[in-house]
PDB file of C-alpha atoms and ligand atoms in Angstrom:
ATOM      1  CA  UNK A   1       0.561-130.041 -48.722  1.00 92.00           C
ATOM      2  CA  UNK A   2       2.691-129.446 -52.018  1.00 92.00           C
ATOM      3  CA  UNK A   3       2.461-126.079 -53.197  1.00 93.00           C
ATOM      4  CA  UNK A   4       1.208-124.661 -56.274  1.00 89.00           C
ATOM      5  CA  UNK A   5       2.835-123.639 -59.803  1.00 92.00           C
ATOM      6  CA  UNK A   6       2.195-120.020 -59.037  1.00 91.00           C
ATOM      7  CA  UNK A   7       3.987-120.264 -55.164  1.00 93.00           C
ATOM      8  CA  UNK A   8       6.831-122.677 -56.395  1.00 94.00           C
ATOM      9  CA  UNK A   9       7.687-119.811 -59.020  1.00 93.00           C
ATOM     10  CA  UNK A  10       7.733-117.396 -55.971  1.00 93.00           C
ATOM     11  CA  UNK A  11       9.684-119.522 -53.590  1.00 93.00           C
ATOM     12  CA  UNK A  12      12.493-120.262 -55.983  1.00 93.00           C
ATOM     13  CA  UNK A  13      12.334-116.374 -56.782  1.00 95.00           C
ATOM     14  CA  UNK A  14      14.987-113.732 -56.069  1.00 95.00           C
ATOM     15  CA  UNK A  15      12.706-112.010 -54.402  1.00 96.00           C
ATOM     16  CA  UNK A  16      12.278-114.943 -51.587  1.00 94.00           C
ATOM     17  CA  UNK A  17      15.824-115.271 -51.567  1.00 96.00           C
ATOM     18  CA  UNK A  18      16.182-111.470 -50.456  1.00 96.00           C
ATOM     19  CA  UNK A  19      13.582-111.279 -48.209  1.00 96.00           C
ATOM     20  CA  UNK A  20      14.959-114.467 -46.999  1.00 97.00           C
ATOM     21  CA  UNK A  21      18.863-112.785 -46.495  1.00 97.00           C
ATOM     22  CA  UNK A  22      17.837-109.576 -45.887  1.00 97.00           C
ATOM     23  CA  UNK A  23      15.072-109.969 -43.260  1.00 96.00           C
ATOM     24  CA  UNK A  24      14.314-113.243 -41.895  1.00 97.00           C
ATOM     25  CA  UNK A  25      17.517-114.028 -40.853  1.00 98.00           C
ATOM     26  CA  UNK A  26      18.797-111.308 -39.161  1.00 98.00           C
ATOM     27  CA  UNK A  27      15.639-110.645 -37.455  1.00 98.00           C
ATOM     28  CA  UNK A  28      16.071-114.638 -36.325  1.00 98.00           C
ATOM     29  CA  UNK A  29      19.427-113.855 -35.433  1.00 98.00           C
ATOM     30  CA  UNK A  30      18.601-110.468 -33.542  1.00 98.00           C
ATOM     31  CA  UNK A  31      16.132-112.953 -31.291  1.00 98.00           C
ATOM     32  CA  UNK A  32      17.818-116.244 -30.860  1.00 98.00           C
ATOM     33  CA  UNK A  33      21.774-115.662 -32.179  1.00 98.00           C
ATOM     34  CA  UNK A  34      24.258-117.689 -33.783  1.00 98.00           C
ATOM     35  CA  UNK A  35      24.605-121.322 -32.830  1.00 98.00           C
ATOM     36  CA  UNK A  36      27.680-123.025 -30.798  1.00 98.00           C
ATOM     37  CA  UNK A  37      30.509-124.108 -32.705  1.00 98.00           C
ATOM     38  CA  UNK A  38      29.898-127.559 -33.577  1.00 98.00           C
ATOM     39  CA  UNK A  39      26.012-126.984 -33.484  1.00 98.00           C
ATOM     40  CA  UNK A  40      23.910-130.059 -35.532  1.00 98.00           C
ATOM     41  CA  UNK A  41      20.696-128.085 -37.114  1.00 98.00           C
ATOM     42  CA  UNK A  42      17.459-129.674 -38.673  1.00 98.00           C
ATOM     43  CA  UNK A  43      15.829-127.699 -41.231  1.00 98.00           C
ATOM     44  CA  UNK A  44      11.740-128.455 -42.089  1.00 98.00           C
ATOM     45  CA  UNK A  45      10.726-127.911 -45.743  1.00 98.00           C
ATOM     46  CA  UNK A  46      14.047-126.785 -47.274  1.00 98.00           C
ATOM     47  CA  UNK A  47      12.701-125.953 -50.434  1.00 97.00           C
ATOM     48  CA  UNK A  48      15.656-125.328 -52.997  1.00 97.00           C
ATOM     49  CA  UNK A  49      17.845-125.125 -50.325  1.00 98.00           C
ATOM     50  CA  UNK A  50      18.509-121.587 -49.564  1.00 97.00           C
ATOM     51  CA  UNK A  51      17.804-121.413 -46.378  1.00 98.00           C
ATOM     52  CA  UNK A  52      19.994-124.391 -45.049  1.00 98.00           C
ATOM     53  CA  UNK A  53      22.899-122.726 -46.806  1.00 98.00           C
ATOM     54  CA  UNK A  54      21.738-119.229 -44.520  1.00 98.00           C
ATOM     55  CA  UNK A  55      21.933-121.655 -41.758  1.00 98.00           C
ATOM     56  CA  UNK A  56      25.295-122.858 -42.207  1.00 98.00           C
ATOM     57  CA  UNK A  57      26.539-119.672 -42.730  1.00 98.00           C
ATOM     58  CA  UNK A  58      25.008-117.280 -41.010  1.00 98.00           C
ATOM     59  CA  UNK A  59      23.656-119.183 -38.397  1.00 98.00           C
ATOM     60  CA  UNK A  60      27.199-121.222 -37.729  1.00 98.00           C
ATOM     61  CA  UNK A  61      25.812-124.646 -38.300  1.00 98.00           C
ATOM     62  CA  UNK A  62      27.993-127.369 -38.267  1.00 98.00           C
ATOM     63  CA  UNK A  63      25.717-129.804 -39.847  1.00 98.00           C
ATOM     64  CA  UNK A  64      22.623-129.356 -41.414  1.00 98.00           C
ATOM     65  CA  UNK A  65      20.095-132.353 -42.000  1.00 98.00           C
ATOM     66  CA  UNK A  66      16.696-131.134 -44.091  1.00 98.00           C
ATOM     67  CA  UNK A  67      13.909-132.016 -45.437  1.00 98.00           C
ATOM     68  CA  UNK A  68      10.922-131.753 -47.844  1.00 98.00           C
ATOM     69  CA  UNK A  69       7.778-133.232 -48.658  1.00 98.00           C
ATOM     70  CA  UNK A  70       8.584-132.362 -52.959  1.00 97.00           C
ATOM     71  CA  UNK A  71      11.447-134.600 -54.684  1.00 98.00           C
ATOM     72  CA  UNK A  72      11.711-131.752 -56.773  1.00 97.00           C
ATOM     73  CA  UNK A  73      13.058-129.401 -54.112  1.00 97.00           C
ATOM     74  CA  UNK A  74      14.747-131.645 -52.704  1.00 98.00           C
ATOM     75  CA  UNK A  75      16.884-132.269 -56.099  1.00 98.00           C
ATOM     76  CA  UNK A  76      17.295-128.130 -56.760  1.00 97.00           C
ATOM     77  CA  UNK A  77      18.421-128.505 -53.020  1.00 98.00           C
ATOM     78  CA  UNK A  78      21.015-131.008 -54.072  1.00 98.00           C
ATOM     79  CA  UNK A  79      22.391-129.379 -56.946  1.00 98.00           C
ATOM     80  CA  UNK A  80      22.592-125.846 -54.468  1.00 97.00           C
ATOM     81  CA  UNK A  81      24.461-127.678 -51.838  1.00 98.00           C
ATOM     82  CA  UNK A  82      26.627-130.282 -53.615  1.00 98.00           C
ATOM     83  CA  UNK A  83      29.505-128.247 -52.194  1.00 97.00           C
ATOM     84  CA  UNK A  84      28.945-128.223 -48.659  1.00 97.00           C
ATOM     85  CA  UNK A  85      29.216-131.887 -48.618  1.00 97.00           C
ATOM     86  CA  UNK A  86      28.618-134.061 -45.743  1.00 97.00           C
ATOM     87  CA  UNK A  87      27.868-131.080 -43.602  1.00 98.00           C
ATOM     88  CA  UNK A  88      24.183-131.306 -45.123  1.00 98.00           C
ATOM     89  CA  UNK A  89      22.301-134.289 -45.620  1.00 98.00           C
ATOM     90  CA  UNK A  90      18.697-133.928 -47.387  1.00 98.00           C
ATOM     91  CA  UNK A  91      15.965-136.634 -47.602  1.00 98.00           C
ATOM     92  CA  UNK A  92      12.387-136.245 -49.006  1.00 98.00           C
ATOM     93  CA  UNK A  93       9.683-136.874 -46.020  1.00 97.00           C
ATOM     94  CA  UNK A  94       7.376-135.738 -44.189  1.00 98.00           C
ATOM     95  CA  UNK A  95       8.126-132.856 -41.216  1.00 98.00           C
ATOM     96  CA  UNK A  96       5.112-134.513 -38.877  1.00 97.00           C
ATOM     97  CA  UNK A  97       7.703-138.241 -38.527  1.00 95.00           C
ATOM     98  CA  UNK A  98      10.784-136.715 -38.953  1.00 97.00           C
ATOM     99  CA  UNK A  99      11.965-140.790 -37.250  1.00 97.00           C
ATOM    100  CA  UNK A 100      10.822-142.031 -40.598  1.00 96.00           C
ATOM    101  CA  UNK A 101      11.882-139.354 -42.865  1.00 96.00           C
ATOM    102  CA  UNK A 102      15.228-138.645 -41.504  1.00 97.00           C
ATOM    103  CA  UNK A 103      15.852-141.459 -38.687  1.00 96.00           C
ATOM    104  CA  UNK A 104      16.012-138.675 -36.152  1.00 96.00           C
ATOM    105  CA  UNK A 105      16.582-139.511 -32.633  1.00 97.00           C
ATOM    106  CA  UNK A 106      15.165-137.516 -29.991  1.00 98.00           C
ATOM    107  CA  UNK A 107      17.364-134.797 -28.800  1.00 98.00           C
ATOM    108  CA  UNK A 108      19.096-135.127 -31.399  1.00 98.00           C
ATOM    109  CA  UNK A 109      19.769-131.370 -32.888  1.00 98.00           C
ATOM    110  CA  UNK A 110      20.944-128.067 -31.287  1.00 98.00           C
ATOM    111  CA  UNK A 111      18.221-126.274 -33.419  1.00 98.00           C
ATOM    112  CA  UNK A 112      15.466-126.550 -36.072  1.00 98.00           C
ATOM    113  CA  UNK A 113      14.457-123.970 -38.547  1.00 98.00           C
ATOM    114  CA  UNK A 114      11.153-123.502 -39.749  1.00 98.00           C
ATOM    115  CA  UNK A 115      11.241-121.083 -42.601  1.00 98.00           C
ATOM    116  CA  UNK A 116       7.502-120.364 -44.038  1.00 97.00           C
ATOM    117  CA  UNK A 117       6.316-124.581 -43.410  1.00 97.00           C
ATOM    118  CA  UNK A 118       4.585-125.353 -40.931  1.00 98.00           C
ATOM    119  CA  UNK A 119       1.097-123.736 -42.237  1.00 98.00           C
ATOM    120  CA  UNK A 120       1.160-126.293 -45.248  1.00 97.00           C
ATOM    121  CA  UNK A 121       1.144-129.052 -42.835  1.00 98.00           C
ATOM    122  CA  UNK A 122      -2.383-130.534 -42.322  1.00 97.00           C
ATOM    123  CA  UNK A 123      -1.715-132.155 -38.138  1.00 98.00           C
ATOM    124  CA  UNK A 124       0.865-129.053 -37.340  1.00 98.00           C
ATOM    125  CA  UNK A 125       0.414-129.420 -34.302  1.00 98.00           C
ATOM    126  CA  UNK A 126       2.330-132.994 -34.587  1.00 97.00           C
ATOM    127  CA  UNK A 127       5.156-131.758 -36.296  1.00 98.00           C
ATOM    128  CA  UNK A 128       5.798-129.375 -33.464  1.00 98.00           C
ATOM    129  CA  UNK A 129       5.252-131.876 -30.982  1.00 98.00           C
ATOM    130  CA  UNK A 130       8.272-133.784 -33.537  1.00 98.00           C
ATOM    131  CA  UNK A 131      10.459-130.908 -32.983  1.00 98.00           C
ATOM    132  CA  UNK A 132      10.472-130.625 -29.552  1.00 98.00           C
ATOM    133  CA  UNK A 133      10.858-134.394 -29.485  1.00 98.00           C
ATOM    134  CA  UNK A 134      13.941-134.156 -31.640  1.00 98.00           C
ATOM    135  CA  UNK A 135      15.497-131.143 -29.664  1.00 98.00           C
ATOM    136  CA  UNK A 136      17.799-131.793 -27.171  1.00 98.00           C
ATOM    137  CA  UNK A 137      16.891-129.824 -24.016  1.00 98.00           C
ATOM    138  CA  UNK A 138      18.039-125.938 -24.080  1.00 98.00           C
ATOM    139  CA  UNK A 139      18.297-126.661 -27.897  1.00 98.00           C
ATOM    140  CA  UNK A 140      16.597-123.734 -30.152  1.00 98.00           C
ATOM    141  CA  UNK A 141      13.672-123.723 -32.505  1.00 98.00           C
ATOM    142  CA  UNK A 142      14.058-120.655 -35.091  1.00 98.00           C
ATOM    143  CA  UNK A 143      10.178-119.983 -36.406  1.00 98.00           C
ATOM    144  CA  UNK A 144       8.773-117.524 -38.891  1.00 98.00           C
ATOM    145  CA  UNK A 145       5.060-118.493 -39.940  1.00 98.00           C
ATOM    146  CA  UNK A 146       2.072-117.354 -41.868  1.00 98.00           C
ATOM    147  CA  UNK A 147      -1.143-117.502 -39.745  1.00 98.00           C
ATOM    148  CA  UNK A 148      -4.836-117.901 -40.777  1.00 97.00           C
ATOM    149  CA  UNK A 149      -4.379-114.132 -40.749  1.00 97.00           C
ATOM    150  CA  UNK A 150      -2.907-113.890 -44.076  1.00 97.00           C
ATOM    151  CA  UNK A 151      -4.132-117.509 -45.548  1.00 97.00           C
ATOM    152  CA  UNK A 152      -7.669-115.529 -45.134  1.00 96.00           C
ATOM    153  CA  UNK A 153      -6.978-113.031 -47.481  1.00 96.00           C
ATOM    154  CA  UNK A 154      -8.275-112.766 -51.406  1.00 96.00           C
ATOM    155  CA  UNK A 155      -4.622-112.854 -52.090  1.00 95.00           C
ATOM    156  CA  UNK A 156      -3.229-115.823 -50.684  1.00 94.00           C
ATOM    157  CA  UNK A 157      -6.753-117.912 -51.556  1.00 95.00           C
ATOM    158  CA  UNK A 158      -6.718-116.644 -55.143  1.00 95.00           C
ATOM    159  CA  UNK A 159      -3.217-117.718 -55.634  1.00 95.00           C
ATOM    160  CA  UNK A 160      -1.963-120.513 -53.478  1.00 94.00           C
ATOM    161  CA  UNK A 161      -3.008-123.985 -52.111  1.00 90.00           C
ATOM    162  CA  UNK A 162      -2.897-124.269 -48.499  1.00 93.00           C
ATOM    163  CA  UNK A 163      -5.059-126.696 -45.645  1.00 94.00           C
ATOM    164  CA  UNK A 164      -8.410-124.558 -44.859  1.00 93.00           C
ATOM    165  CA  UNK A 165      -8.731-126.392 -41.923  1.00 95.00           C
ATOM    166  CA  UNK A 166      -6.943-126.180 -38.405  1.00 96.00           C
ATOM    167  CA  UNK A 167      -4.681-122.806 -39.302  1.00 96.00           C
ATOM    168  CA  UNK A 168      -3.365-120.642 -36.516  1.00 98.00           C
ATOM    169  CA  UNK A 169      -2.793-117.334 -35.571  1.00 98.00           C
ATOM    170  CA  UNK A 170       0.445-115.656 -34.117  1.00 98.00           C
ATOM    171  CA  UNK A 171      -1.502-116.417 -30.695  1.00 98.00           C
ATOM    172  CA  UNK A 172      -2.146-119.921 -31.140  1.00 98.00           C
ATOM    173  CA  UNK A 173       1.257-121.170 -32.806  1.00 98.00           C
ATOM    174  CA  UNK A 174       3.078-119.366 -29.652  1.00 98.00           C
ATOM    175  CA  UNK A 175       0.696-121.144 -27.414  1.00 98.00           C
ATOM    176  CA  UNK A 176       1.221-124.716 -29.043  1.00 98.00           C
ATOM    177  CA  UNK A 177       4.814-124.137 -28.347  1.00 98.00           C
ATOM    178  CA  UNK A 178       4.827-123.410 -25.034  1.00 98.00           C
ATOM    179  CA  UNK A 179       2.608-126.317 -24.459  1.00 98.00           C
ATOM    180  CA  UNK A 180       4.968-128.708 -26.051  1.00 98.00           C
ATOM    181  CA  UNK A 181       7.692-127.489 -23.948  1.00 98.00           C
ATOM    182  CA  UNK A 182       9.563-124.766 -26.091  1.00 98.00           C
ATOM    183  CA  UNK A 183       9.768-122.129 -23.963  1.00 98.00           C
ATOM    184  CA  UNK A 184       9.197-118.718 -26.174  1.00 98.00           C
ATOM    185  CA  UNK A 185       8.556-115.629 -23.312  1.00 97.00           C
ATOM    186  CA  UNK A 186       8.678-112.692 -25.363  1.00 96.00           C
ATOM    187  CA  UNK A 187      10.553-113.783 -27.889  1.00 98.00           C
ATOM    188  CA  UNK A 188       8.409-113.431 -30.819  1.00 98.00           C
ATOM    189  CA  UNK A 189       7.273-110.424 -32.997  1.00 98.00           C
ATOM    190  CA  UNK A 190       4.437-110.490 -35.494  1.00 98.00           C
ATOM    191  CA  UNK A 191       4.378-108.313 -38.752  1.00 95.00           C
ATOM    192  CA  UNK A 192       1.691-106.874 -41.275  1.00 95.00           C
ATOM    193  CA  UNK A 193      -1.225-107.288 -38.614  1.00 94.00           C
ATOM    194  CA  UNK A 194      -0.364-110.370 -37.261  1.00 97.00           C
ATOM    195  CA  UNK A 195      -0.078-112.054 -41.253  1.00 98.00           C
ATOM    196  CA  UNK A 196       3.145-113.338 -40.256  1.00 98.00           C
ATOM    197  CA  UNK A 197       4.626-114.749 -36.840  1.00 98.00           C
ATOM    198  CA  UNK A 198       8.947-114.487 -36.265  1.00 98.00           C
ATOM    199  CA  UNK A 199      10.479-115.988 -33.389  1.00 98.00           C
ATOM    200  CA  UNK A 200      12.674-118.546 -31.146  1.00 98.00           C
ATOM    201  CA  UNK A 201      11.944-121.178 -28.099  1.00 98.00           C
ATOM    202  CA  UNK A 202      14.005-123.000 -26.436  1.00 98.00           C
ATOM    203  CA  UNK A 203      13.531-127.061 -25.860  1.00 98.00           C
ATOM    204  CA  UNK A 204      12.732-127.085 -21.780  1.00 97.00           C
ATOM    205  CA  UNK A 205      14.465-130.130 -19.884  1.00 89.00           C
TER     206      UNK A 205
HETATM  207  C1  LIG B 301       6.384-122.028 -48.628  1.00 81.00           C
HETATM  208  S1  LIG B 301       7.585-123.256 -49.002  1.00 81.00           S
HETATM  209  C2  LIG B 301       8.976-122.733 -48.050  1.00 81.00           C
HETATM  210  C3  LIG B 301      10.263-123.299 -48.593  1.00 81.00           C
HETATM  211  C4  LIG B 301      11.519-122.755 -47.922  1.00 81.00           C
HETATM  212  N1  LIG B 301      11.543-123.090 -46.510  1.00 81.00           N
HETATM  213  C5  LIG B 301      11.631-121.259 -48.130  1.00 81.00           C
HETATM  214  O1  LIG B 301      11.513-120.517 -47.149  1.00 81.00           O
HETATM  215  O2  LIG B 301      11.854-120.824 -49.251  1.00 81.00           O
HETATM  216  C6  LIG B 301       6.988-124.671 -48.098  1.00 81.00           C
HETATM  217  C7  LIG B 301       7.811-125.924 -48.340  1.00 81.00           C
HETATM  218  O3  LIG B 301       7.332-126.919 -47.431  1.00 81.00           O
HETATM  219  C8  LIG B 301       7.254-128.162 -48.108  1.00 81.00           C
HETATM  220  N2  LIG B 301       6.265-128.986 -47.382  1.00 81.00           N
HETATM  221  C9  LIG B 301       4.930-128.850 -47.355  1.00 81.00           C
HETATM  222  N3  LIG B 301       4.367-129.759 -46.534  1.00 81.00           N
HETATM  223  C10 LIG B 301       5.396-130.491 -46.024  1.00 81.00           C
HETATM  224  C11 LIG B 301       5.467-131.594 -45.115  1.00 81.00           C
HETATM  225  N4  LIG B 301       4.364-132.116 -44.563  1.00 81.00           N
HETATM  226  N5  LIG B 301       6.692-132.099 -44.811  1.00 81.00           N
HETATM  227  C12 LIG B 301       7.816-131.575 -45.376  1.00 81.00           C
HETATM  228  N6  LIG B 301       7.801-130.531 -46.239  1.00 81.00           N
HETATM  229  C13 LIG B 301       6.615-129.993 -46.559  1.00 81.00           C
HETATM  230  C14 LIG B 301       6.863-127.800 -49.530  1.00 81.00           C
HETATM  231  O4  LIG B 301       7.180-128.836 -50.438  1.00 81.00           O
HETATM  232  C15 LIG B 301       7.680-126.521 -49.735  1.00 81.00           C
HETATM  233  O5  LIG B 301       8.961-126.779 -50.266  1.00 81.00           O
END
């Protein structure tokens, strides 16, 4: 689902950018580290493109393919990362058939990043089935989510669109994982009473 006016202000903000820099990475990093030299990434919902450049950067991506459901991102994501080149390839799709959106093979990335998407998606529990599909076994999947948890509140109804139907909590996204075959243990942390779930899982062989 597209978002709103009032959430695509607020995701193209400073603000997102720092909390973005300043906390979601490194606490990714803290969990799951920097990738292998060479490493191919994926990144879901890219937005303006902010995050893929944290992923080539901080992360140690090689290559970065991403995508988004809005043209509009997609373009602000272009003009961002004109500079890195071929290193990042963007297309405008849809994260639950990443095979038609990007052409992506399975096993075909070292990691994917899912920064904030996944609880827009309507059927995400196919677009983590696509992940793990697209993984290549022992490759990483970097998560940080918002759960029913926090879509329940006045806030997020009052201001933002979002599915009502088939959320998760922090509970049931770890499960879903784990039964698609990325392995998470206890590598996940959840934050303002489970409103938000941070973590990493690795693609079993
Ligand atoms: C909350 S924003 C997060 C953007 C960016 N990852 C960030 O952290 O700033 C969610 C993004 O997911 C995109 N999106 C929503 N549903 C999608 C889908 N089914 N496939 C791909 N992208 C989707 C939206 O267009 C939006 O750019």
């Amino acid at each position: 689902m597209l978002m709103n006016r009032v959430e695509t202000i607020l995701m193209n903000s400073g603000a997102r950018r720092a909390l973005q820099r300043w906390y979601e990475a490194p606490a990714l990093l803290r969990l799951g580290g920097q990738l292998a030299p060479g490493a191919r990434a994926l990144e879901l919902g890219c937005g303006a493109g902010y995050g893929t450049e944290l992923i080539l950067e901080r992360f140690g991506a090689d290559r970065v393919d991403a995508v988004d459901l809005d043209p509009a991102m997609v373009d602000r994501a272009r003009r961002r990362l004109a500079r890195h080149g071929e290193r990042v390839r963007l297309a405008v799709g849809d994260v639950t058939d990443l095979r038609r959106a990007l052409d992506a093979a399975d096993g075909s990335y070292d990691a994917v990043f899912d920064f904030g998407i996944l609880h827009h998606v309507d059927d995400w529990q196919a677009a983590v089935g696509d992940v793990a599909r697209v993984l290549r076994p022992g490759g990483r999947f970097y998560f940080d989510e918002v759960t029913a948890d926090a879509l329940a509140t006045r806030g997020y109804r009052w201001l933002f669109d979002h599915p009502t139907q088939n959320r998760f909590t922090a509970a049931e996204f770890v499960a879903e994982l784990e039964r698609r075959g990325l392995a998470v243990g206890r590598r996940w942390r959840t934050r303002i009473r489970g409103h938000y779930v941070l973590g990493v899982a690795d693609r079993v062989a």
